[in-house]
Each structure stands twice: as structure tokens, then as C-alpha cells.
Tab-separated table of C-alpha atoms and ligand atoms in Angstrom:
chain	number	residue	atom	x	y	z
Y	1	UNK	CA	35.064	21.415	-5.694
Y	2	UNK	CA	31.371	22.477	-6.352
Y	3	UNK	CA	28.625	21.578	-3.932
Y	4	UNK	CA	28.107	18.079	-3.434
Y	5	UNK	CA	24.300	16.989	-3.894
Y	6	UNK	CA	22.492	13.702	-2.741
Y	7	UNK	CA	22.046	12.785	-6.322
Y	8	UNK	CA	22.445	14.068	-10.012
Y	9	UNK	CA	21.167	12.712	-13.128
Y	10	UNK	CA	22.627	9.947	-15.042
Y	11	UNK	CA	22.827	11.093	-18.500
Y	12	UNK	CA	24.067	10.404	-22.092
Y	13	UNK	CA	26.261	12.390	-23.565
Y	14	UNK	CA	24.845	15.508	-25.334
Y	15	UNK	CA	25.966	14.338	-29.001
Y	16	UNK	CA	24.280	11.040	-28.163
Y	17	UNK	CA	21.073	12.685	-27.186
Y	18	UNK	CA	20.971	15.157	-30.097
Y	19	UNK	CA	21.981	12.529	-32.499
Y	20	UNK	CA	19.237	10.406	-30.944
Y	21	UNK	CA	16.301	13.360	-31.361
Y	22	UNK	CA	17.430	14.207	-34.746
Y	23	UNK	CA	14.649	12.119	-36.239
Y	24	UNK	CA	12.014	13.575	-34.554
Y	25	UNK	CA	12.233	16.727	-36.354
Y	26	UNK	CA	11.618	14.834	-39.876
Y	27	UNK	CA	9.043	12.806	-38.482
Y	28	UNK	CA	7.264	15.536	-36.301
Y	29	UNK	CA	5.887	12.659	-34.206
Y	30	UNK	CA	6.487	14.057	-30.718
Y	31	UNK	CA	4.057	12.202	-28.596
Y	32	UNK	CA	0.879	9.626	-28.271
Y	33	UNK	CA	2.708	6.376	-28.168
Y	34	UNK	CA	5.471	7.006	-31.045
Y	35	UNK	CA	7.908	4.711	-32.248
Y	36	UNK	CA	10.522	5.580	-29.593
Y	37	UNK	CA	7.911	5.084	-26.873
Y	38	UNK	CA	6.939	1.420	-28.110
Y	39	UNK	CA	10.696	0.685	-28.479
Y	40	UNK	CA	11.304	1.592	-25.083
Y	41	UNK	CA	8.486	-0.208	-23.877
Y	42	UNK	CA	9.961	-3.626	-25.496
Y	43	UNK	CA	13.307	-2.959	-24.409
Y	44	UNK	CA	12.242	-2.050	-20.781
Y	45	UNK	CA	10.030	-5.270	-20.867
Y	46	UNK	CA	12.968	-7.212	-21.510
Y	47	UNK	CA	15.506	-5.532	-19.307
Y	48	UNK	CA	13.368	-5.838	-16.440
Y	49	UNK	CA	12.281	-9.605	-17.244
Y	50	UNK	CA	8.316	-8.805	-17.146
Y	51	UNK	CA	5.873	-9.947	-19.372
Y	52	UNK	CA	4.095	-6.544	-19.803
Y	53	UNK	CA	4.892	-2.653	-19.094
Y	54	UNK	CA	3.154	0.280	-19.919
Y	55	UNK	CA	4.835	3.742	-19.566
Y	56	UNK	CA	3.594	6.973	-18.695
Y	57	UNK	CA	4.559	10.411	-17.458
Y	58	UNK	CA	6.034	9.674	-14.216
Y	59	UNK	CA	6.014	7.668	-11.104
Y	60	UNK	CA	3.451	9.245	-9.237
Y	61	UNK	CA	0.768	8.834	-12.075
Y	62	UNK	CA	1.907	5.177	-12.507
Y	63	UNK	CA	0.835	4.423	-8.719
Y	64	UNK	CA	-2.313	6.467	-8.709
Y	65	UNK	CA	-3.445	4.869	-12.235
Y	66	UNK	CA	-2.340	1.330	-11.072
Y	67	UNK	CA	-4.646	1.751	-8.035
Y	68	UNK	CA	-7.241	3.361	-9.777
Y	69	UNK	CA	-7.363	0.234	-12.279
Y	70	UNK	CA	-8.783	-1.926	-9.479
Y	71	UNK	CA	-11.986	0.195	-9.261
Y	72	UNK	CA	-11.999	-0.396	-5.049
Y	73	UNK	CA	-15.118	1.178	-3.593
Y	74	UNK	CA	-14.682	4.523	-2.039
Y	75	UNK	CA	-13.396	4.834	1.359
Y	76	UNK	CA	-12.031	1.322	1.232
Y	77	UNK	CA	-8.571	0.730	3.385
Y	78	UNK	CA	-5.160	0.236	1.953
Y	79	UNK	CA	-2.409	-0.990	4.265
Y	80	UNK	CA	0.681	0.899	3.562
Y	81	UNK	CA	4.128	2.272	5.069
Y	82	UNK	CA	4.665	5.748	6.174
Y	83	UNK	CA	8.477	5.344	5.343
Y	84	UNK	CA	8.297	6.377	1.919
Y	85	UNK	CA	8.037	9.547	-0.128
Y	86	UNK	CA	4.918	11.545	-0.042
Y	87	UNK	CA	3.583	10.019	-3.420
Y	88	UNK	CA	2.829	6.539	-1.907
Y	89	UNK	CA	0.315	8.114	0.495
Y	90	UNK	CA	-0.828	10.773	-1.929
Y	91	UNK	CA	-1.902	7.928	-4.473
Y	92	UNK	CA	-3.933	6.199	-1.927
Y	93	UNK	CA	-5.905	9.349	-0.787
Y	94	UNK	CA	-5.927	10.566	-4.178
Y	95	UNK	CA	-7.841	7.412	-5.303
Y	96	UNK	CA	-10.590	8.256	-2.300
Y	97	UNK	CA	-9.200	5.437	0.127
Y	98	UNK	CA	-8.082	5.370	3.271
Y	99	UNK	CA	-4.247	4.631	4.433
Y	100	UNK	CA	-3.550	2.471	7.186
Y	101	UNK	CA	-0.162	3.086	8.101
Y	102	UNK	CA	1.977	-0.330	9.008
Y	103	UNK	CA	5.305	-0.101	11.064
Y	104	UNK	CA	8.549	-0.858	9.003
Y	105	UNK	CA	11.531	-3.176	10.102
Y	106	UNK	CA	14.139	-1.410	11.525
Y	107	UNK	CA	16.436	-3.723	9.724
Y	108	UNK	CA	15.761	-2.745	6.135
Y	109	UNK	CA	12.897	-0.230	5.964
Y	110	UNK	CA	10.256	-2.296	4.717
Y	111	UNK	CA	7.076	-2.652	5.491
Y	112	UNK	CA	6.838	-5.332	8.630
Y	113	UNK	CA	4.761	-8.350	7.355
Y	114	UNK	CA	4.292	-9.884	10.635
Y	115	UNK	CA	2.183	-6.468	11.385
Y	116	UNK	CA	-0.190	-6.578	8.574
Y	117	UNK	CA	-2.530	-8.878	9.502
Y	118	UNK	CA	-3.611	-7.493	12.645
Y	119	UNK	CA	-4.289	-4.357	10.623
Y	120	UNK	CA	-6.707	-5.988	8.255
Y	121	UNK	CA	-10.616	-5.176	8.705
Y	122	UNK	CA	-13.906	-6.103	6.366
Y	123	UNK	CA	-12.804	-2.606	4.698
Y	124	UNK	CA	-9.566	-3.641	3.758
Y	125	UNK	CA	-8.923	-3.718	-0.081
Y	126	UNK	CA	-4.906	-3.906	-0.828
Y	127	UNK	CA	-1.805	-3.584	0.374
Y	128	UNK	CA	0.771	-0.855	-0.957
Y	129	UNK	CA	4.043	-1.723	0.218
Y	130	UNK	CA	7.184	-0.064	-1.045
Y	131	UNK	CA	10.825	-1.552	-2.094
Y	132	UNK	CA	12.159	1.373	-0.344
Y	133	UNK	CA	15.913	2.402	-1.130
Y	134	UNK	CA	15.605	-0.569	-3.357
Y	135	UNK	CA	15.280	-3.050	-0.490
Y	136	UNK	CA	12.669	-5.661	-1.207
Y	137	UNK	CA	9.540	-6.295	0.882
Y	138	UNK	CA	8.974	-9.844	2.254
Y	139	UNK	CA	6.888	-10.791	-1.416
Y	140	UNK	CA	6.547	-14.134	-0.236
Y	141	UNK	CA	4.698	-13.504	2.903
Y	142	UNK	CA	2.739	-10.144	1.689
Y	143	UNK	CA	1.429	-12.507	-1.205
Y	144	UNK	CA	0.584	-15.197	1.315
Y	145	UNK	CA	-1.723	-12.420	3.336
Y	146	UNK	CA	-3.150	-11.218	0.419
Y	147	UNK	CA	-4.333	-14.311	-0.688
Y	148	UNK	CA	-5.690	-15.813	2.738
Y	149	UNK	CA	-7.909	-12.212	2.919
Y	150	UNK	CA	-8.355	-11.819	-0.993
Y	151	UNK	CA	-6.560	-8.461	-1.059
Y	152	UNK	CA	-4.775	-6.963	-3.840
Y	153	UNK	CA	-0.935	-5.819	-3.863
Y	154	UNK	CA	0.495	-3.130	-5.457
Y	155	UNK	CA	4.025	-2.592	-5.002
Y	156	UNK	CA	5.649	0.930	-5.277
Y	157	UNK	CA	8.841	-0.048	-6.662
Y	158	UNK	CA	9.736	3.377	-7.741
Y	159	UNK	CA	13.182	3.039	-6.069
Y	160	UNK	CA	13.858	-0.690	-7.422
Y	161	UNK	CA	14.715	-0.363	-10.791
Y	162	UNK	CA	16.915	-3.721	-11.884
Y	163	UNK	CA	16.428	-5.181	-8.610
Y	164	UNK	CA	15.613	-9.065	-8.652
Y	165	UNK	CA	14.413	-11.525	-5.999
Y	166	UNK	CA	15.499	-15.040	-6.920
Y	167	UNK	CA	16.577	-14.184	-10.424
Y	168	UNK	CA	13.178	-12.757	-11.369
Y	169	UNK	CA	12.371	-9.052	-12.219
Y	170	UNK	CA	11.066	-7.572	-8.833
Y	171	UNK	CA	7.973	-6.162	-11.274
Y	172	UNK	CA	6.832	-9.704	-11.265
Y	173	UNK	CA	5.266	-9.393	-7.773
Y	174	UNK	CA	2.004	-8.252	-6.534
Y	175	UNK	CA	-0.952	-7.982	-8.795
Y	176	UNK	CA	0.880	-4.584	-10.269
Y	177	UNK	CA	4.463	-3.183	-9.561
Y	178	UNK	CA	5.154	0.515	-10.498
Y	179	UNK	CA	8.617	2.330	-11.209
Y	180	UNK	CA	9.694	5.700	-11.241
Y	181	UNK	CA	11.943	6.995	-14.225
Y	182	UNK	CA	12.371	10.251	-12.427
Y	183	UNK	CA	15.711	12.036	-13.121
Y	184	UNK	CA	16.823	11.101	-9.561
Y	185	UNK	CA	16.771	7.496	-10.248
Y	186	UNK	CA	18.791	4.679	-11.048
Y	187	UNK	CA	17.297	5.028	-14.456
Y	188	UNK	CA	15.430	7.881	-15.862
Y	189	UNK	CA	13.727	9.087	-19.139
Y	190	UNK	CA	13.738	12.795	-17.395
Y	191	UNK	CA	10.121	12.156	-15.835
Y	192	UNK	CA	8.828	9.109	-16.450
Y	193	UNK	CA	7.350	6.090	-15.084
Y	194	UNK	CA	6.025	2.330	-15.687
Y	195	UNK	CA	3.200	-0.024	-14.684
Y	196	UNK	CA	3.042	-3.572	-14.628
Y	197	UNK	CA	-0.063	-5.820	-14.125
Y	198	UNK	CA	-0.270	-9.663	-13.686
Y	199	UNK	CA	-3.697	-9.538	-15.290
Y	200	UNK	CA	-4.060	-8.932	-18.941
Y	201	UNK	CA	-7.645	-7.334	-18.725
Y	202	UNK	CA	-5.768	-4.784	-16.508
Y	203	UNK	CA	-2.767	-4.378	-18.468
Y	204	UNK	CA	-5.435	-3.365	-21.571
Y	205	UNK	CA	-7.214	-1.004	-19.009
Y	206	UNK	CA	-4.126	0.971	-18.167
Y	207	UNK	CA	-3.367	1.601	-21.701
Y	208	UNK	CA	-6.698	3.169	-22.169
Y	209	UNK	CA	-6.755	4.905	-18.618
Y	210	UNK	CA	-3.357	6.723	-19.299
Y	211	UNK	CA	-4.869	7.971	-22.640
Y	212	UNK	CA	-8.158	9.738	-21.388
Y	213	UNK	CA	-9.925	6.018	-21.451
Y	214	UNK	CA	-9.932	6.161	-25.275
Y	215	UNK	CA	-10.873	3.201	-26.646
Y	216	UNK	CA	-10.576	3.948	-30.639
Y	217	UNK	CA	-11.041	7.246	-32.379
Y	218	UNK	CA	-14.777	7.198	-31.559
Y	219	UNK	CA	-15.210	5.204	-28.247
Y	220	UNK	CA	-14.432	6.663	-24.788
Y	221	UNK	CA	-14.835	3.804	-22.480
Y	222	UNK	CA	-12.978	4.843	-19.228
Y	223	UNK	CA	-12.764	7.753	-17.214
Y	224	UNK	CA	-8.820	8.305	-17.845
Y	225	UNK	CA	-6.394	11.206	-17.745
Y	226	UNK	CA	-3.531	12.240	-20.056
Y	227	UNK	CA	-0.429	10.358	-18.866
Y	228	UNK	CA	1.547	9.727	-22.021
Y	229	UNK	CA	5.348	9.603	-22.116
Y	230	UNK	CA	6.713	11.962	-25.013
Y	231	UNK	CA	9.300	10.781	-27.272
Y	232	UNK	CA	11.757	13.465	-26.304
Y	233	UNK	CA	11.594	11.250	-22.713
Y	234	UNK	CA	11.317	7.966	-24.423
Y	235	UNK	CA	14.690	8.674	-26.271
Y	236	UNK	CA	16.162	9.726	-23.042
Y	237	UNK	CA	15.380	6.386	-21.633
Y	238	UNK	CA	16.594	4.489	-24.797
Y	239	UNK	CA	19.877	6.342	-24.566
Y	240	UNK	CA	20.177	5.801	-20.584
Y	241	UNK	CA	19.255	2.392	-20.888
Y	242	UNK	CA	22.336	1.609	-23.521
Y	243	UNK	CA	24.705	2.554	-20.312
Y	244	UNK	CA	22.545	1.047	-17.436
Y	245	UNK	CA	24.938	-1.783	-16.848
Y	246	UNK	CA	27.964	0.196	-16.586
Y	247	UNK	CA	25.824	2.551	-14.313
Y	248	UNK	CA	24.785	-0.158	-11.749
Y	249	UNK	CA	28.500	-1.156	-11.651
Y	250	UNK	CA	29.916	2.341	-11.109
Y	251	UNK	CA	27.141	2.748	-8.242
Y	252	UNK	CA	28.003	-0.539	-6.705
Y	253	UNK	CA	31.810	0.422	-6.799
Y	254	UNK	CA	30.811	3.648	-5.084
Y	255	UNK	CA	28.523	2.253	-2.222
Y	256	UNK	CA	31.004	-0.501	-1.433
Y	257	UNK	CA	33.991	2.320	-1.117
Y	258	UNK	CA	31.801	4.317	1.484
Y	259	UNK	CA	31.255	0.872	3.389
Y	260	UNK	CA	35.044	-0.073	3.404
Y	261	UNK	CA	36.043	3.782	4.170
Y	262	UNK	CA	33.438	4.398	7.016
Y	263	UNK	CA	33.881	0.650	8.414
Y	264	UNK	CA	35.812	1.579	11.690
Y	265	UNK	CA	33.153	4.826	12.250
Y	266	UNK	CA	31.321	4.043	15.239
Y	267	UNK	CA	27.748	5.268	15.591
Y	268	UNK	CA	26.550	4.403	12.014
Y	269	UNK	CA	24.836	1.061	10.704
Y	270	UNK	CA	23.532	-0.034	7.178
Y	271	UNK	CA	20.143	-1.201	6.082
Y	272	UNK	CA	19.923	-4.814	4.941
Y	273	UNK	CA	18.594	-5.161	1.198
Y	274	UNK	CA	15.649	-7.371	2.079
Y	275	UNK	CA	14.632	-10.253	-0.336
Y	276	UNK	CA	16.504	-8.376	-2.933
Y	277	UNK	CA	19.535	-10.661	-4.748
Y	278	UNK	CA	21.719	-7.677	-4.571
Y	279	UNK	CA	21.445	-3.793	-4.270
Y	280	UNK	CA	21.056	-1.236	-7.195
Y	281	UNK	CA	22.383	1.269	-4.867
Y	282	UNK	CA	19.513	3.583	-5.772
Y	283	UNK	CA	20.447	5.199	-2.704
Y	284	UNK	CA	23.152	5.161	0.121
Y	285	UNK	CA	21.161	5.518	3.194
Y	286	UNK	CA	23.190	5.378	6.754
Y	287	UNK	CA	21.542	5.102	9.946
Y	288	UNK	CA	22.699	6.803	13.007
Y	289	UNK	CA	22.728	4.421	16.116
Y	290	UNK	CA	22.381	5.527	19.814
Y	291	UNK	CA	26.036	5.559	20.256
Y	292	UNK	CA	26.656	8.150	17.615
Y	293	UNK	CA	28.681	11.159	18.763
Y	294	UNK	CA	26.241	13.652	17.372
Y	295	UNK	CA	22.520	13.432	16.184
Y	296	UNK	CA	21.249	13.061	12.962
Y	297	UNK	CA	20.147	16.443	12.538
Y	298	UNK	CA	23.250	17.827	13.636
Y	299	UNK	CA	25.403	15.720	10.971
Y	300	UNK	CA	22.684	16.982	8.576
Y	301	UNK	CA	23.660	20.701	9.384
Y	302	UNK	CA	27.420	19.877	9.540
Y	303	UNK	CA	27.491	18.544	6.044
Y	304	UNK	CA	25.429	21.079	4.630
Y	305	UNK	CA	27.811	23.710	6.049
Y	306	UNK	CA	30.694	21.450	4.346
Y	307	UNK	CA	28.450	22.002	1.230
Y	308	UNK	CA	27.313	18.189	1.074
Y	309	UNK	CA	23.786	18.276	0.720
Y	310	UNK	CA	22.614	14.885	1.892
Y	311	UNK	CA	19.179	14.358	2.653
Y	312	UNK	CA	16.814	12.943	5.391
Y	313	UNK	CA	14.956	10.551	2.921
Y	314	UNK	CA	12.234	9.732	4.330
Y	315	UNK	CA	11.718	11.931	6.814
Y	316	UNK	CA	8.998	13.159	7.917
Y	317	UNK	CA	7.271	9.910	7.618
Y	318	UNK	CA	4.275	10.759	5.686
Y	319	UNK	CA	1.605	10.185	8.485
Y	320	UNK	CA	3.064	13.075	10.113
Y	321	UNK	CA	2.701	15.684	7.266
Y	322	UNK	CA	0.324	18.719	7.631
Y	323	UNK	CA	-1.770	17.127	4.986
Y	324	UNK	CA	-2.226	13.759	6.851
Y	325	UNK	CA	-1.274	14.221	10.581
Y	326	UNK	CA	-3.993	13.235	12.953
Y	327	UNK	CA	-6.289	12.086	9.929
Y	328	UNK	CA	-5.630	8.297	10.021
Y	329	UNK	CA	-4.977	5.557	12.266
Y	330	UNK	CA	-2.712	5.712	15.377
Y	331	UNK	CA	-1.053	2.210	14.971
Y	332	UNK	CA	2.132	1.741	16.779
Y	333	UNK	CA	4.458	3.080	14.168
Y	334	UNK	CA	7.399	3.272	16.418
Y	335	UNK	CA	10.152	1.473	13.975
Y	336	UNK	CA	9.400	3.653	10.956
Y	337	UNK	CA	9.444	6.754	13.419
Y	338	UNK	CA	12.688	5.602	14.775
Y	339	UNK	CA	14.411	5.337	11.457
Y	340	UNK	CA	12.997	8.418	9.820
Y	341	UNK	CA	14.923	10.369	13.029
Y	342	UNK	CA	18.169	8.816	12.508
Y	343	UNK	CA	18.507	8.140	8.837
Y	344	UNK	CA	20.605	10.315	6.103
Y	345	UNK	CA	21.143	9.588	2.419
Y	346	UNK	CA	24.664	10.182	1.424
Y	347	UNK	CA	25.846	11.474	-2.217
Y	348	UNK	CA	25.081	8.456	-4.762
Y	349	UNK	CA	25.368	8.768	-8.420
Y	350	UNK	CA	27.691	7.415	-10.885
Y	351	UNK	CA	29.244	10.694	-12.157
Y	352	UNK	CA	30.118	11.561	-8.226
Y	353	UNK	CA	34.259	11.618	-8.496
Y	354	UNK	CA	36.463	10.043	-6.069
Y	355	UNK	CA	37.685	13.025	-4.769
Y	356	UNK	CA	33.924	14.036	-3.940
Y	357	UNK	CA	33.149	10.906	-2.198
Y	358	UNK	CA	36.447	11.242	-0.390
Y	359	UNK	CA	35.338	14.725	1.046
Y	360	UNK	CA	31.855	12.877	2.143
Y	361	UNK	CA	33.896	10.469	3.764
Y	362	UNK	CA	36.186	12.638	5.460
Y	363	UNK	CA	33.379	14.980	7.122
Y	364	UNK	CA	31.116	12.367	8.192
Y	365	UNK	CA	34.312	10.937	10.106
Y	366	UNK	CA	35.305	14.285	11.568
Y	367	UNK	CA	32.139	14.803	13.152
Y	368	UNK	CA	31.654	10.915	14.217
Y	369	UNK	CA	34.994	9.492	14.879
V	401	LIG	N1	7.020	6.514	-4.794
V	401	LIG	C1	8.450	6.701	-4.202
V	401	LIG	C2	8.716	5.784	-2.958
V	401	LIG	C3	9.254	7.857	-4.566
V	401	LIG	O1	10.540	7.865	-4.070
V	401	LIG	C4	8.846	8.314	-5.595
V	401	LIG	C5	9.928	9.774	-5.887
V	401	LIG	C6	7.466	8.095	-5.947
V	401	LIG	C7	6.893	7.203	-5.891
V	401	LIG	C8	7.058	9.119	-7.630
V	401	LIG	O2	7.768	8.904	-8.488
V	401	LIG	P1	7.840	10.354	-9.402
V	401	LIG	O3	6.659	10.772	-9.709
V	401	LIG	O4	8.970	11.122	-8.952
V	401	LIG	O5	8.671	9.904	-10.837
V	401	LIG	C9	12.616	13.703	-5.423
V	401	LIG	C10	12.361	13.280	-7.016
V	401	LIG	O6	11.584	14.088	-7.493
V	401	LIG	C11	11.305	12.304	-6.503
V	401	LIG	O7	11.216	11.143	-8.017
V	401	LIG	C12	11.742	11.014	-5.863
V	401	LIG	N2	10.930	10.048	-5.120
V	401	LIG	C13	12.327	11.658	-4.290
V	401	LIG	C14	12.567	10.727	-3.083
V	401	LIG	O8	13.290	12.351	-4.485
V	401	LIG	P2	12.995	15.603	-4.140
V	401	LIG	O9	11.765	16.771	-3.909
V	401	LIG	O10	13.724	15.139	-2.843
V	401	LIG	O11	13.691	16.224	-5.582
V	401	LIG	P3	14.666	17.442	-5.333
V	401	LIG	O12	14.538	18.523	-6.252
V	401	LIG	O13	14.947	18.063	-4.161
V	401	LIG	O14	15.938	16.588	-5.869
V	401	LIG	C15	16.813	16.343	-5.368
V	401	LIG	C16	18.538	16.207	-5.488
V	401	LIG	O15	18.321	15.945	-6.877
V	401	LIG	C17	18.694	17.372	-5.492
V	401	LIG	O16	20.156	17.634	-4.664
V	401	LIG	C18	19.199	18.140	-6.831
V	401	LIG	C19	19.081	17.056	-7.659
V	401	LIG	N3	18.817	17.287	-8.867
V	401	LIG	C20	17.073	16.982	-8.973
V	401	LIG	C21	16.823	17.157	-10.546
V	401	LIG	C22	15.379	17.012	-10.538
V	401	LIG	C23	19.508	17.202	-9.686
V	401	LIG	O17	20.763	17.325	-10.070
V	401	LIG	N4	18.857	17.280	-11.202
V	401	LIG	C24	17.453	17.115	-11.352
V	401	LIG	O18	17.046	17.456	-12.600
V	401	LIG	O19	12.392	14.403	-4.806
């Protein structure tokens, strides 16, 4: 058996992809909002149940541009979570803004909505929560707070592809939501991302921002960048989207199998899915509790020795990374700290075999039981 990685990309068959990209050779139209790019935007809008969607080159750029579109004054404060991939914090800082780290909830890893208000100052302009692992934040309460204080909400929905709340696509929440379509995500375009805005004016603006700020052949009205998705990536997305429902069903089956087989193991707990109607099983995080026989780091090492390359998503907290440590606020983020030293994400992707899942389960049991 080969080594088992935390994830592998979802891919169509080789023949399906090759067949799909053939027309590109004849058309010689490879990027700059080609027909496949436009088709993918239409199909994703339908699938994600959102009224607008702008594709970009990756999830990070999606978040950075979404924040940029609001033109917040330099140095303004943005309340966010440290329990996330570094991209979330980088996107805030790279926009010249100051991250204010808020604690998360132990039950699901999302921002603790009851701790947001105490962090608001007259410098606060926005909240950037993360639907971490596809677990949905308390979107209702966050909206209420934002309305009360006149703040913008930009959701990092990188993990939340296909997730809904009360039957509505999760991308509809906040003033903006961004998705990642990186190879390691539930749905991928190799590299890619998307931005959804509530406001039509911002939606038009983002379309310029992703293309150097170009308005027309002779007019540049924004300080934009090149964030355009190319046609090869768009076609990968179109192929993957055809199979997305089977992929999600398979992920669910693996997740449920893990839970069933690990049910009796002492020392692990699962995160709740927050406000989500159901999980997309983007990741399979397990949290080691105090009665676990060995520590998270020891289990990580034992699994690696057995060629099972799980990951400590998300450790260290972004606020603890060298580039940020000691630079920003010192709020109480004890739940985030605790979670980040006790979580492990087990291998989860639709092509993992039963034999491989059984090997992961047996190995976890061997060290925890
Ligand atoms: N916000 C959040 C909350 C995010 O989690 C992310 C990205 C973003 C924003 C930014 O979105 P993007 O700009 O990336 O679209 C991976 C992903 O690269 C990253 O997209 C993701 N979050 C993060 C959580 O995970 P690494 O550094 O852990 O990736 P890497 O290369 O170690 O790969 C992980 C596993 O996947 C390995 O076991 C190998 C396997 N793999 C990876 C690739 C790229 C494959 O089998 N095939 C592949 O092509 O960041």
C-alpha cells in the first residue's frame, strides 16, 4: 500500500479532461474570461445558489480582493479568527489592515460570536470569520452585530463548498463570501477561487479589480491585479462539477464509516457542524481529549511512522506564526489555542480505498485504545 496522504485532488478521468480541452487548441483562446470561464461562472452560480459569482485565480486572491473592494482606511481593525490557514490573516494584513484575533468555540472551531462585541473599537471596520472545515459560523448573530456597529462581514468560505444554511447557499451570507477551488478542496479547478458580493456595485468593481482595473480598452479605473482564471482551470472545474454530487456522497460515506469504527475509541471527540444544514466532509478533524492515552503530537508521529500523513490543521494559530507573533492584540484566545494543540485531520478524499481507511482506523485504535 502506498503512503496515505491527508487528501488527494478530485479529478475527472484523463480521457474526460483531454476530450474537454481539445477545443482550446483550435480556438487558441486560453485565458482572459474565455467561454469556459464564463460557463463555469454560470454553473457555479446555480450550484452554489448565489446571484453573482466572480472567478479568480485562487482562494487567497479572492479574499484579498474581496477585502480590497471595500477600500477600508489604512490601519483599520478587522476582527477575525486565528484558527485558520495563514491565508485569512495574510489577506487582512496585505490590505494594510490590523487583525484583531477573537477566540473560537470549542464545539465547532468557528469564531465565538459572543466574544466579538467586546473587541469592537472605533477603528473596527469589518469581521472576517471562517467557516472552518465547512462548519458554519453563527451567521445570524454575526449579521446582527455587524448591523448594530455598521461593520462589513467578509466570510472566508474556503472550506464550505456546497454547504447550506436553512436551504440557502452559504455564499449568500455576509457582504461578501469567498471560496477556494484549490486542488485540496472538495471542488477544485486545480488552483482557483470565487468571490460573491451582496452589492452589485462591488460585484462590478471586483470584475475590474481581477483584470488590472481595466474598464474598457482605453480606460483603467481601479488599481487592480491579474487574478484571472485560465481556460484549462475552468475546464477542470466544469469536469469536476459534473461529478460533484457523487464526490460529496462518497465523502459522507467515508466520514460516517470513520465515526462508526472509531465510536468506541476513548480520547477523541468530533467537532459539530455549526449552523450548517449538513457537512460537506471537506476535512475529517478529530480532537484529542484529556483522557486520550497519548498526545496529539505523539499520535501524529505514530501515524507518520506508519506512512499515514495526517495534518495538524490548524496549528500553530496564525497569530502565533513568526510573521505575526507579538505584533497584534493579546486577547484571550484560549479555546483556539487548546483546539490547535489537540486537533488532527485524518485522510479524507473520495478516492481513498476502504483498505486505506481501515489502515488509518486500525492505527489510530492501536495507539489510543
Ligand atoms: N482560507 C482558508 C481557510 C484556507 O484553508 C485556504 C487554503 C485559503 C483561504 C486560501 O485558498 P487558496 O489560495 O489555497 O485557494 C493546503 C492548500 O494548499 C490550501 O489551499 C489550503 N487552504 C490548506 C488548508 O491546505 P498545504 O500547505 O497544507 O498543502 P500541501 O501542499 O501540504 O498539500 C496537502 C496535502 O495534499 C498533501 O498531503 C499532498 C496533497 N496534495 C496536494 C496537492 C497540491 C495532492 O495530493 N495533490 C496536489 O496537487 O496547504
